[in-house]
């Protein structure tokens, strides 16, 4: 049965799969003829909303049909426990895994952990505990952590010390569960404390925990420092997760200046088997734009 007809027949949408975590998704086994991607690219909800207009579960099915093996959902913590459970169940039945979601208690985009103030530490640790429970529901391993903005009233060394101490305490929460917080240096604004790969590498070394590693976002790092392959090579021992986006524009590979074929070749030769999150927008609108996005990833996927 064709996917669209199948979806219509069972009425798949955001609320029709039942209300119990025991909901069975056995009927959603992947049956597409589309080949599986060799690299573990992970789309996010909304990326294929035109091709799969029935809601997030329709979209997740579409991702699997197209050969994607993982999912990213930055906003997972804001979803209901019911929806988190359904996402986890459906990922399992489709043979997919969960990429990152964001550890966000509301302080990521302001001055927070760099201050060393107890109120921010308490919120961060409470969100880490909440993230452990969400991770169990979707079988996640990695969670994105953003330490917030610079505190211009403090020397950089003091701010760094405060961030390291907060992350050590976060790692103590994640370690017993085998979970990993991945620090993401960003380019959105110069006010962000964490902006460079070497800075992130140093902080990971100081935290000294298997639960504190680097999320290397190719788009952000191209904007902040460039020299992608050499920089990744120098910090490779602390990189646990990779995200993708071309620059300028933050769209799919081939829409900007980055030579993704060479970058992916380097990553593949390093033996990376982790998730590569597609954290970007679509260059083109509608269904045709979504088809073009999939074609762009087929073009740069490592060939066996």
Backbone as a ProteinNet text record, in pm:
[ID]
protein_1_A
[PRIMARY]
XXXXXXXXXXXXXXXXXXXXXXXXXXXXXXXXXXXXXXXXXXXXXXXXXXXXXXXXXXXXXXXXXXXXXXXXXXXXXXXXXXXXXXXXXXXXXXXXXXXXXXXXXXXXXXXXXXXXXXXXXXXXXXXXXXXXXXXXXXXXXXXXXXXXXXXXXXXXXXXXXXXXXXXXXXXXXXXXXXXXXXXXXXXXXXXXXXXXXXXXXXXXXXXXXXXXXXXXXXXXXXXXXXXXXXXXXXXXXXXXXXXXXXXXXXXXXXXXXXXXXXXXXXXXXXXXXXXXXXXXXXXXXXXXXXXXXXXXXXXXXXXX
[TERTIARY]
84	0	87.1	54.3	132	118.5	225.8	230.9	113	80.9	-25.7	-160.1	-184.7	-308	-313.2	-200.2	-190.8	-221.7	-161.5	-185.1	-333.5	-393.4	-533.9	-621.4	-589.6	-671.9	-676.1	-559.1	-557.2	-582.8	-590	-618.8	-503.8	-382.1	-264.7	-255.1	-247.8	-231.1	-170.7	-167.9	-99.3	-166.1	-296.5	-364	-437	-425	-508.6	-439.4	-318.9	-247.7	-276.7	-367.9	-398.6	-335.7	-364.4	-318	-224.6	-191.3	-109.5	29.1	127.6	263.3	277.4	174.7	179.5	128.6	95.1	45.7	141.2	88	170.8	186.5	309.7	337.3	386.1	347	396.7	358.1	246.6	202.8	282.4	376.6	449.7	587.6	613.3	743.9	777.3	903.9	946.6	933.4	865.6	849.2	881	955.4	986.8	1098.2	1095.8	1203.5	1322.4	1307.9	1418	1534.1	1656.1	1769.5	1800.4	1849.9	1891.4	2017.9	2024	2145.5	2259.1	2379.4	2495.3	2537.9	2534.5	2562.3	2431.2	2442.2	2320.6	2267.5	2212.2	2154.2	2021.8	1999.1	1878.6	1800	1685.7	1598.2	1527.5	1454.1	1373.5	1229.9	1139	998.7	981.5	897.1	875.2	950.5	1053.7	1136.4	1060.7	967.4	890.4	740.2	700	560.1	468	520.1	437.5	420.6	525.9	519	442	442	373.6	289.6	173.5	94.9	9.9	20.1	-67	-18.7	87	138.5	273.2	325.7	464	484.4	382.4	400.3	394.8	313.7	313.6	450.4	505.2	634.9	746.8	738.6	840.3	837.4	718.5	704.8	767.6	742.7	796.9	950.1	1007.5	1153.6	1209.3	1146.6	1191.9	1176.6	1065.4	1043.2	1150.2	1205.4	1307.9	1448.2	1460	1589.9	1667.1	1604.1	1671.4	1662.3	1767.9	1776.2	1765.7	1758.2	1751.2	1663.7	1631.9	1548.7	1613.6	1605	1637.5	1508.8	1502.2	1385.6	1429.1	1478.8	1529.8	1427.7	1300.6	1197.3	1130.8	1195.8	1134.3	1087.4	1165.2	1129.4	996	958	832.8	712.8	736.1	626.5	568.9	444.2	380.7	449.2	434.5	487.9	426.4	298.9	231.2	298.5	324.6	387.2	531.4	604.4	740.4	739.2	645.9	636.7	601.9	508.4	471.2	588.8	663.6	780.9	880.3	906.1	999.1	953.7	825.2	771.9	783.2	751.2	751.6	894.1	987.6	1127.8	1174.4	1137	1176.4	1119.8	992.5	928.5	981.1	1025.4	1079.2	1228.2	1289.7	1432.7	1517.5	1466.5	1538.1	1586.7	1683.6	1729.1	1709.3	1712.9	1691.1	1824.1	1827.1	1942.4	1924.8	1980.3	1976.9	1839.3	1815.6	1717.8	1789.3	1730.5	1800.5	1762.9	1864.2	1844.9	1821.2	1695.9	1662.7	1559.3	1606	1517.1	1478	1509	1473.3	1587.7	1708.6	1822.8	1929.6	1907.6	2011.1	2045.2	1949.2	1968.6	1969.2	2042	2064	2187	2229.4	2341.3	2296.3	2365.7	2319.5	2435.1	2477.8	2577.1	2711.5	2744.1	2871.5	2878.6	2763.3	2761.3	2799.3	2777.6	2799.4	2688.8	2581.2	2472.3	2391.6	2352.9	2285.9	2153.6	2082.7	1951.9	1964.1	2070.1	2089.5	2138.7	2223.8	2271.1	2154.3	2067	1952	1860.9	1835.9	1750.2	1815	1945.3	2016.8	2011.3	2037.8	2038.7	1899	1797.5	1659.8	1624.3	1671.4	1643.5	1721.2	1839.6	1914.4	1837.2	1780.2	1702.4	1577.9	1512.3	1396.9	1437.7	1556.5	1606.5	1634.6	1677.8	1700.1	1570.8	1461.9	1333.7	1284.3	1301.7	1262.6	1346.9	1477	1566.8	1524.4	1477.4	1431.6	1312.7	1224.3	1102.4	1132.3	1237.1	1267.7	1397.1	1455.4	1581.3	1691.6	1700.9	1803.8	1933.3	2042.1	2172.2	2234.2	2208.9	2276	2177.7	2221.3	2139.1	2224.4	2175.4	2250.2	2245.6	2362.8	2372.9	2434.4	2370.9	2418.6	2437.2	2559.8	2583.6	2533.2	2475.2	2423.1	2521.6	2497.9	2574.2	2692	2782.8	2891.2	2834.6	2903.2	2879	2993.1	2968.2	3074.6	3133	3070.3	3122.9	3230.8	3254.2	3350.9	3461.3	3583.6	3691.8	3654.9	3706.5	3671.6	3709.8	3821.8	3862.4	3764.4	3710.9	3611.7	3483.6	3439.1	3319.9	3339.2	3457.9	3487.1	3482.8	3538.2	3534.6	3392.8	3307.6	3168.1	3098	3123.7	3061.5	3111.3	3239.6	3295.7	3233.3	3219.6	3161.5	3016.6	2939.3	2799.6	2791.9	2878.8	2877.3	2921.8	3013.6	3053.7	2934.3	2855.2	2738.7	2631.2	2620.8	2530.6	2575.7	2705.3	2759.6	2733.2	2734.9	2705.4	2564	2473.2	2334.9	2325.6	2397.1	2384.5	2465.1	2580.1	2671.2	2607.3	2533.5	2477.1	2381.3	2330.4	2234.8	2298.3	2429.7	2498	2462	2417.7	2376.9	2489.8	2485.1	2594	2536.3	2577.9	2545.7	2653.7	2610.5	2705.4	2701.1	2815.9	2827	2833.2	2748.4	2742.5	2793.3	2912.9	2955.8	2872.3	2822.9	2725.1	2774.2	2708.9	2746.5	2635	2521.8	2403.9	2427.8	2503.9	2533.2	2667.2	2745.1	2871.6	2853.1	2729.9	2704.8	2711.7	2706.2	2712.6	2851.3	2855.1	2982.2	3058.8	2990.5	3057.5	3050.4	3166.7	3166.5	3270.8	3364.3	3473.4	3498.8	3550.4	3575.2	3685.6	3794	3903.6	3860.6	3776.9	3722.2	3636.9	3553.7	3468.9	3554.5	3660.5	3752.2	3816	3861.5	3923.5	3826.2	3703.3	3603.8	3572.4	3559.8	3536.1	3649.7	3772.9	3887.4	3881.7	3838	3831.4	3718.1	3605.8	3495.1	3532.8	3607.8	3665.9	3560.3	3457.5	3351	3310.5	3279.2	3227.6	3090.2	3029.6	2898.5	2906.1	3024.6	3040.4	3130.7	3071.7	3144.5	3103.3	3151.7	3126.1	3022.2	2930.9	2845.7	2909.8	2964.3	3030.3	2929.1	2878.7	2783.7	2861.5	2860.3	2941.8	2905.5	2777.2	2733.4	2790.9	2773.3	2821.2	2973.3	3040.5	3186.2	3243	3175.6	3218.5	3209	3104.1	3084.9	3185.2	3212.2	3296	3444.8	3487	3630.8	3675.4	3585	3626.1	3727.8	3806	3911	3855.1	3742.7	3662.1	3735.3	3795.9	3857.7	3973.8	4057.9	4171.3	4124.8	4020.8	3969.5	3904	3827.6	3767.5	3873.5	3978.7	4085.2	4151	4171.9	4237.7	4149.5	4019.6	3928.2	3852	3891.8	3814.6	3788.7	3883.2	3868	3755.7	3703.7	3593.1	3462.7	3464.6	3343.9	3259.8	3132.6	3043.3	2923.9	2902.6	2782.2	2813.1	2751.2	2777.4	2643.7	2638.9	2521.9	2564.8	2467.1	2492.8	2412.7	2467.5	2399.5	2499.4	2461.6	2554.5	2555.1	2660.5	2676.7	2722	2660.7	2556.2	2418.7	2326.6	2187.4	2134.1	2221	2182.4	2074.8	2106.7	2019	2094.8	2038.7	2096.7	2231.5	2313	2440.5	2423.9	2518.4	2515.1	2454.2	2402.6	2340	2431.5	2549.2	2643.2	2785	2879.6	3021.1	3094.2	3032.8	3104.1	3114.2	3234.6	3257.6	3221.6	3093.4	3047.6	3100.7	3127.1	3182.3	3316.2	3400.4	3529.4	3514.7	3424.8	3404.2	3349	3250.1	3193.1	3293.4	3376.9	3481.8	3575.5	3612.9	3698.1	3628.4	3501.6	3426.6	3415.3	3388	3375.4	3508.1	3616.8	3748.1	3791.9	3734.5	3760.5	3685.7	3596	3520.2	3397.6	3349.1	3234.8	3108.8	3040.4	2917.3	2798.4	2818.4	2713.5	2612.8	2522.1	2416.9	2470.5	2421.2	2456.5	2327	2299.2	2172.3	2160	2046.6	2019.7	1954.5	2033	1978.5	1984.8	1894.8	1891.6	1753.2	1731	1604.6	1611.3	1500	1491.9	1514.1	1598	1626.7	1505.8	1429.4	1313.9	1183.4	1073.6	944.1	871.3	773.8	680.8	742.6	664.2	708.4	832.3	838.5	955.2	1082	1070.7	1185.3	1229.4	1133.5	1166.3	1231.2	1184.9	1249.6	1393.5	1412.5	1547.1	1640.1	1587.2	1667.5	1713.4	1622	1658.2	1762.1	1743.8	1839.1	1976.7	1979.6	2107.6	2183.2	2111.9	2177.9	2218.7	2140.5	2182.8	2315.3	2328.9	2445.1	2572.9	2561.5	2681.9	2701.3	2605	2618.7	2741	2809.5	2926.2	2880.8	2948.4	2914.6	2990.2	2925.2	2992.6	3095.1
-119.2	0	123.6	221.7	344.4	419.4	493.6	562.6	655.6	739.4	837.1	767.6	658.7	585.3	517	467.4	403.3	501.6	621.9	724.5	760.6	777	815.3	706.9	580.7	471.1	463.2	483.3	470	601.3	712.1	841.5	895	875.1	914.3	1065.1	1112.2	1254.9	1270.5	1394.2	1419.9	1356.9	1320.6	1274.5	1142.9	1078	961.3	829.2	833.6	709.2	649.6	710.1	659.1	744.2	714.3	798.1	722.1	601.6	519.9	500.7	495.1	466.6	328	244.9	108.7	99.3	213.5	212.2	136	49.5	-29.5	41.5	45.4	103.3	-4.2	-129	-238.3	-220.5	-149.1	-131.4	-24.4	41.4	149.4	106.4	-22.9	-69.4	-10	28.2	93.3	-1.9	42.2	-43.1	31.9	141.4	221.8	156.5	185.9	137.7	232.6	347.7	443.6	386.5	395.8	338.4	414.6	341.9	403.4	485.4	603.1	684.2	612.7	623	563	640.4	772.8	854.9	877.7	889.1	892.4	1035.2	1086.7	1220.8	1220.4	1325.5	1333.4	1459.9	1448.4	1563.4	1602	1712.9	1756.7	1778.7	1782	1806	1943	1947.4	2069.4	2072	1990.8	1989.4	1930.9	1838.9	1774.3	1790.4	1904.3	1926.7	1929.6	1960.1	1960.9	1820.8	1742.6	1605.6	1515.2	1550.5	1470.9	1564.9	1607.4	1711.4	1663.3	1536.2	1481.4	1499.8	1576.9	1595.5	1529.2	1536.7	1494.4	1345	1264.3	1120.5	1080.9	1150	1134.6	1173	1281.4	1328.9	1231.3	1174	1077.5	954.7	910.4	797.8	832.3	954.2	997.8	997.7	1043.9	1043.8	903.3	808.3	668.9	617.1	650.7	607.7	659.6	775.7	835.3	783.8	698.1	637.9	703.4	797.7	858.5	764.6	761.4	666.3	729.1	863.1	930.3	1054.2	1107.8	1227.1	1321.4	1451.6	1553.8	1625.4	1664.1	1740.4	1833	1950.7	2044.2	2075.2	2083.2	2121.9	2007	1892.1	1773.7	1798.8	1871.5	1893.1	1965	2042.6	2117.7	2034.2	1914.8	1828	1754.7	1712.8	1638.1	1503.2	1448.2	1314.7	1214	1232	1142.5	1145.1	1265	1275.2	1226.5	1253.9	1201.6	1049.3	989.5	843.7	789.3	853.5	810.2	821.6	931.6	948.7	835.9	806.5	698.5	564.8	533.7	406.7	396.8	505.8	501.6	494.7	563.5	552.6	408	343	203.5	113.8	131.7	47.1	74.1	195.3	229.9	198.5	154.9	126.6	250.8	361.7	488.6	520.4	611.9	653.9	804.5	844.3	983.5	1057.1	1172.3	1260.6	1353.7	1473	1565	1627.6	1664.1	1765.8	1863.3	1979.7	2085.5	2085.1	2089.6	2107.9	2257.6	2296.2	2439.1	2465.6	2523.9	2562.6	2708	2774.7	2914.6	3012	2961.2	3049.7	3045.8	2970.5	2952.8	3080.6	3169.8	3288.2	3416	3408.9	3526.3	3500	3596.3	3577.6	3481.9	3369.8	3269.2	3194.3	3081.3	2997.4	3066.7	3164.2	3234.5	3314.6	3345.8	3426.6	3347	3216.4	3133.9	3143.6	3216.5	3236.1	3107.7	3084.5	2960.1	2942.8	3052	3040.3	2978	3014.7	2959.2	2815.1	2786.4	2648.9	2557.3	2603.6	2521.6	2491.8	2593.4	2572.4	2475.7	2492.4	2403.6	2259.8	2235.7	2099.3	2038.2	2118.5	2067.9	2028.9	2107.4	2074.8	1951.7	1932.5	1809.3	1687.6	1697.3	1584.7	1559.5	1665.8	1652.7	1588.5	1622.9	1569.2	1420.4	1372.9	1229.9	1153.7	1203.5	1134.8	1139.3	1255.3	1265.2	1172.1	1164.4	1077.7	931.6	890.9	752.2	723.8	821.6	799.7	784.2	852.3	847.9	772.4	712.8	638.5	727.7	849.7	944.4	921.6	965.6	959	1097.4	1187	1316.5	1430.6	1532	1649.7	1774.9	1873.9	1997	2087.6	2141.4	2236.8	2366.5	2478.4	2613.1	2688.7	2732.3	2794.9	2938.2	2994.9	3130.5	3236.1	3361.3	3477	3509.1	3589.6	3646.1	3729.8	3727.5	3822.7	3923.8	4040.8	4137.9	4197.5	4167.7	4220.5	4131.9	4015.4	3920.5	3889.5	3865.5	3822.2	3689.2	3667.3	3548	3419.5	3422.1	3302.6	3265.6	3365.9	3340.3	3284	3342.6	3292	3146.6	3118.3	2982.1	2884.8	2926.4	2842.1	2813.1	2915.2	2895.1	2796	2807.6	2716.6	2574.1	2557.1	2423.6	2359.3	2436.2	2380.8	2338.7	2420.8	2384.9	2258.6	2249	2132.3	2005.9	2018.7	1902	1847.4	1936.6	1893.3	1834.2	1890	1831.1	1692.4	1677.2	1547	1441.4	1481.4	1386.8	1331.5	1411.3	1366.1	1271.7	1302.5	1224.9	1095.4	1095.3	980.2	847.6	839.9	709.7	650.8	735.5	690.9	671.9	691.6	676.9	785.3	901.6	1011.5	1112.3	1187.1	1279.8	1417.4	1519.1	1656.3	1702	1757.3	1803.5	1956.4	2018.4	2163.6	2217.1	2314.3	2366	2509.8	2530.3	2667.9	2724.7	2847.3	2906.6	3038.2	3079	3202.4	3306.3	3278	3363.7	3507	3524.6	3657.2	3654.5	3761.6	3766.9	3763.8	3779.9	3776.3	3635.1	3534.4	3397.1	3365	3299.1	3263.7	3159.7	3057.4	2946	2967.1	2995.3	3031.9	2957	2887.2	2827.1	2682.4	2606.7	2464.1	2441.5	2519.6	2498.8	2533.6	2635.9	2673	2558.7	2500.3	2388.2	2267.1	2243.9	2133.4	2148.3	2268	2293.6	2270.6	2316.3	2299.6	2150.9	2075.4	1931.3	1862.7	1901.6	1844.2	1875.7	1997.4	2038.1	1967.4	1948.5	1875.7	1729.7	1675.8	1541	1434.3	1432.5	1333.4	1281.6	1152.1	1100.3	1157.2	1226.2	1286.5	1433.1	1481.2	1618.9	1620.8	1642.1	1639.4	1758.2	1761.7	1873.4	1834.9	1926.6	1921.7	2016.8	1960.7	2043.2	2074	2196.9	2241.9	2307.8	2243.8	2288.6	2430.7	2463.3	2598.4	2703.3	2683.6	2782.1	2794.9	2681.8	2687	2748.9	2731	2800.2	2950.8	2995.3	3138.9	3194.5	3118.7	3170.5	3157.1	3049.3	3027.8	2961.2	2897.3	2834.2	2724.1	2692.6	2590.8	2462.6	2418.1	2317	2185.8	2129.8	1998.4	2003.2	2102.8	2113.7	2134.3	2215.2	2240.7	2116.3	2045.4	1921.9	1819.9	1813.1	1717.4	1745.3	1872.8	1910.4	1883	1887.1	1871.7	1739.2	1651	1531.1	1443.3	1432.8	1341.7	1381.5	1504.2	1546.6	1567	1542.7	1559.4	1431.6	1446.1	1331.5	1342.9	1460.2	1483.7	1592.8	1581.6	1677.4	1727.8	1856.9	1913.6	1981.8	1997.2	2038.7	2162.9	2246	2361.3	2436.7	2469.8	2540.3	2689.7	2757.8	2900	2972.2	3087.4	3157.2	3097.8	3132.6	3095.4	2989.4	2902.8	2792.3	2704.4	2654.5	2562.5	2432.4	2347.4	2216.5	2227.3	2121.5	2120	2151.4	2230.3	2268.5	2403.9	2467.6	2599.3	2712.6	2678.4	2779.6	2746.9	2787.5	2780.8	2657.4	2580.1	2469.5	2349.3	2291.9	2171.2	2049.1	2014.4	1905.9	1770.2	1750.4	1622	1596.2	1697.7	1681	1670.9	1751.5	1747.9	1611.6	1560.5	1430.5	1317	1331.6	1231.6	1224.3	1341.3	1345.5	1278.3	1312.9	1257.2	1105.1	1059	915.5	844.7	902.2	839.8	838.5	927.4	926	812.1	747.9	637.4	679.3	800.6	851.1	772.7	720.9	643.7	710.9	831.1	899.7	968.7	1042.3	1114.8	1247.2	1285.2	1413.5	1491.1	1583.7	1654.2	1756.5	1755.3	1848.9	1974.7	2052	2168.7	2292.3	2295.4	2405.8	2415.3	2518.3	2533.7	2473.9	2484	2435.5	2552.2	2532.6	2640.6	2673.1	2570.6	2591.4	2565.4	2625.4	2609.5	2482.2	2442.3	2337.7	2200.6	2113.4	1976	1971.8	2058.3	2057.3	2094.6	2187.9	2223	2107.2	2029.7	1914	1803.4	1785.5	1688.9	1731	1860.1	1910.7	1891.2	1908.1	1887.5	1742.5	1649	1506.8	1475.1	1530.5	1507.7	1562.2	1675.5	1734.7	1640.5	1574.9	1480.8	1352.3	1309.4	1194.2	1226	1349.4	1389.8	1389.3	1424.5	1434.9	1315	1222.9	1104.4	1023.4	970.6	886.7	758.9	725.2	605.1	486.5	371.2	247.6	200.6
0	0	0	-76.3	-80.5	50.7	85.3	213.9	234.4	134.9	153.7	174.5	97.9	116.6	252.1	297.1	427.6	539.1	528.8	629.1	634.9	517.4	512.3	574.2	546.2	593.3	744.8	810.9	956.2	1026.9	949.5	1011.5	1092.5	1048.5	1127	1138.4	1260.7	1288.1	1424.6	1475.7	1600.9	1721.5	1716.5	1836	1818.7	1704.2	1678.9	1708.1	1763.6	1786.5	1923.1	1996.7	2128.4	2235.7	2361	2471.7	2563.2	2530.2	2618.2	2562.7	2653.2	2611	2554.1	2575.7	2524.1	2381.7	2320.7	2183.5	2092.3	2010.1	1919.4	1785.8	1738.2	1607.6	1510.6	1535.9	1453	1307.3	1281.1	1143.5	1070.9	1142.1	1079.5	1031.5	1024.8	979.7	843	827.2	704	585.8	481	362.8	234.8	245.9	128.7	47.4	-81.6	-168.7	-168	-103.3	-99.9	-18.9	-69.1	3.3	131.9	229.9	355.5	332.8	392.1	384.3	455.4	401.2	464.7	588.6	581.1	698.3	771.7	903.7	985.5	999.4	890.2	889.6	966	1043.6	1126.8	1096	1028	1006.2	1136.6	1130.6	1244.2	1199	1292.4	1260.3	1195.3	1094.5	1018.3	887.4	877.3	756.8	637.5	663.6	556.6	580.4	629.6	665.8	544.6	426	305.1	246.9	252.7	203.2	298.2	425.5	528	613.7	563.1	629.3	746.5	782.6	886.3	1027.9	1050.4	1185.2	1204.2	1326	1349.8	1328.4	1355.7	1338.7	1191.3	1115.9	970.1	914.8	968.3	920.5	957.6	1076	1118.5	1028.2	994.8	901.6	765.9	718.7	590.6	594.3	704.4	718.5	702.7	769.5	759.7	617.6	553	415.2	320.4	350.7	264.9	295.9	396	426.1	537.9	610.3	725.4	844.7	926.1	1035.8	1174.2	1180.2	1309.4	1300.6	1416.3	1430.4	1530.1	1502.2	1602.4	1642.8	1769	1815	1927.7	1891	1991.1	2099.8	2063.2	2157.8	2230.9	2236.6	2297.2	2440	2519.5	2660.1	2675.8	2575.2	2582.6	2536.9	2487.7	2445.6	2567.2	2554.8	2662.8	2681.6	2801.3	2828.1	2731.5	2699.8	2606.3	2469.5	2417.6	2285.5	2287.6	2396.1	2408	2401.4	2471.7	2473.3	2335.3	2267.2	2132.7	2036.1	2046.8	1960.5	1985.1	2112.6	2144.7	2091.3	2107.1	2057.1	1905.4	1837.1	1691.5	1637.2	1700.8	1660.9	1671	1779	1798.6	1690.2	1657.4	1557.6	1416.6	1391.5	1260	1247.9	1357.4	1355.7	1349.1	1404.8	1405.2	1546.8	1555.2	1687.3	1705.6	1829.7	1865.4	1870.3	1803.3	1814.4	1932.6	1922.9	2036.1	2056.9	2181.5	2217.1	2309.8	2334.2	2407	2554.4	2639.3	2783.1	2805.2	2812.9	2818.3	2926.7	3035.2	3143.7	3138.1	3026.4	3009.3	3023.7	3053	3078.1	2969.5	2863	2760.9	2686.7	2671.1	2587.8	2671	2782.4	2867	2953	3030.2	3122.6	3232.1	3246.1	3342.1	3408.3	3349.5	3416.9	3436.4	3353.5	3368.3	3496.9	3558.1	3680.9	3804.2	3800.1	3918.1	4020.9	3989.4	4085.7	4104.7	4229.8	4264.9	4192.5	4168.2	4102	3963.3	3891.3	3756.8	3762.7	3861.2	3878.5	3912.2	4002.4	4042.6	3923.8	3841.5	3723.2	3625.7	3604.4	3512	3559.6	3687.1	3738.8	3738.1	3767.8	3761.7	3618.5	3520.6	3380.5	3336.7	3390.4	3361.8	3411.6	3530.3	3584	3499	3456.1	3367.8	3235.9	3188	3061.6	3070.6	3185.8	3203.8	3180.4	3235.6	3220.9	3076.2	3010.6	2868.9	2783	2813.2	2736.3	2745.4	2860.4	2876	2784.5	2769.4	2690.5	2541.3	2494.6	2350.5	2320.7	2424.8	2410.4	2352.9	2404.5	2360.8	2437.3	2379	2445.1	2461	2363.7	2361.2	2383	2458	2484.1	2471.8	2400.2	2376.6	2499	2534.8	2645.8	2595.2	2630	2596.9	2727.6	2762.4	2892.8	2907.3	2801	2811.1	2765	2807.9	2760.5	2852.2	2799.1	2879.6	2994.2	3107	3214.7	3209.6	3150.8	3126.3	3253.3	3367.6	3493.8	3553.5	3492.5	3547.2	3447.4	3494.4	3404.7	3338.8	3219.2	3142.6	3216.3	3289.4	3362.8	3472.3	3541	3645.7	3584.3	3472	3403.5	3360.8	3306.7	3261.7	3378	3490.4	3609.8	3655.7	3649.7	3688.1	3596.1	3466.6	3369.9	3391.8	3412.2	3435.5	3558.5	3665.2	3787.7	3766	3695.7	3668.3	3583.1	3482.1	3393.7	3467.3	3560.3	3640	3717.1	3772	3848.4	3755.3	3636.9	3538.7	3497.1	3477.8	3438.2	3544.7	3669.9	3777.6	3767.1	3712.9	3693.3	3574.7	3467	3343.6	3344.2	3408.3	3401.3	3440.9	3552	3590.9	3487.3	3397.9	3297.2	3159.3	3150.5	3022.3	2922.6	2970.6	2884.1	2867.9	2757.5	2725.4	2692.2	2767.8	2728	2631.5	2519.4	2418.5	2412.4	2435.4	2438.5	2296.4	2266.4	2130.1	2122.6	2067.1	2037.9	1923.8	1943.2	1851.5	1792.6	1683.1	1613.8	1610.7	1676.6	1663.4	1708.7	1816.5	1868.2	1941.9	1935.7	2009.2	2161	2208.5	2352.1	2409	2323.4	2371.4	2426.4	2540.5	2604.1	2523.7	2476.5	2409	2258.4	2196.4	2054.7	1970.8	2033.4	1955.9	1995.8	1900	1921.6	2024.8	2018.3	2113.7	2256	2270.1	2400.5	2455.5	2370.4	2411.8	2449.3	2373	2399.1	2536.4	2567.1	2696.3	2810.8	2795.4	2901.1	2921.2	2813.2	2825.4	2899.5	2868.5	2939.4	3088.2	3120.6	3261.4	3335	3270.1	3332.4	3352.2	3255	3265.7	3292.8	3209.7	3224.1	3087.5	3075.8	2949.1	2915	3011	2989.4	2949.7	2913.9	2867.9	2745.5	2628.7	2502.6	2415.5	2292	2200	2095.7	2069.4	1951	1850	1743.6	1642	1531.5	1531.6	1430.5	1316.6	1201.2	1088.1	1045.4	1047.1	1009.3	1104	1232.4	1329.5	1327.3	1311.9	1314.3	1187.4	1075.5	953.7	972.4	1037.2	1059.7	1162.1	1266.7	1374.5	1348.1	1278.6	1267.4	1137.7	1062.9	937.8	960.6	853.5	863.7	926.6	875.1	941.6	967	863.3	878	977.4	966.6	1059	1203	1220.8	1355.8	1413.8	1331.9	1380	1417.8	1338.7	1366.4	1500.9	1531.5	1657.5	1779	1761.7	1875.7	1871.3	1781	1751.5	1873.3	1963.3	2076.9	2171.6	2157.9	2242.5	2163.7	2034.6	1953.5	1959.3	2001.1	2010.8	1918	1862.8	1782.8	1681.3	1562.9	1454.8	1401.3	1369.5	1302.1	1172	1083.3	945.7	912.3	827.2	770.9	685.3	563.3	475.1	509.6	467.6	495.3	368.9	338	413.6	389.9	478.4	461.1	554	603.8	692.3	628.9	510	438.2	411.5	326.5	301.1	227.6	233.2	161.8	13.8	-38.1	-178.3	-203.6	-100.7	-115.9	-72	-22.3	24.6	-16.3	65.6	30.2	82	170	235.1	141.9	135.1	54.5	139.8	139.7	226.6	184.4	57.5	15.6	83.9	89.9	156.5	307.9	366	510.5	552.3	477.6	512	488.7	388.6	365.3	486.1	538.5	658.4	775.7	797.8	910.4	897.1	776	750.9	776.1	729.2	746.9	892.9	972.3	1116.2	1186.2	1112.8	1169.6	1248.2	1222.7	1297.3	1262	1363.3	1344.7	1413.2	1459.9	1533.6	1443.4	1508	1438.3	1385.6	1267.4	1206.3	1183.5	1273.4	1272.8	1161.1	1095.5	985.2	1043.9	1116.6	1187.4	1098	1002.7	907.7	846.5	768.1	697	558	486.1	348.4	253.1	154.1	59.1	-28	-63.7	-151.6	-79.3	-125.2	-58.6	-102.1	-20.8	-57.9	-77.6	-141.7	-165.5	-253	-353.7	-441.8	-365.9	-272.2	-189.5	-102.5	-53.4	28.9	-53.2	-174.9	-264.9	-295.1	-316.3	-345.8	-226.8	-107.6	13.1	22.7	1.2	6.1	-101.1	-220.6	-329.2	-294.2	-224.2	-184.6	-91.5	-0.5	90.7	18.5	-79	-159.5	-230.3	-274.7	-350.1	-267.3	-137.1	-53.4	39.3	41.5	126.7	85	182.1	152.6	82.8	-23.5	-99.8	-45	-41.2	4.6	-96.3
[MASK]
++++++++++++++++++++++++++++++++++++++++++++++++++++++++++++++++++++++++++++++++++++++++++++++++++++++++++++++++++++++++++++++++++++++++++++++++++++++++++++++++++++++++++++++++++++++++++++++++++++++++++++++++++++++++++++++++++++++++++++++++++++++++++++++++++++++++++++++++++++++++++++++++++++++++++++++++

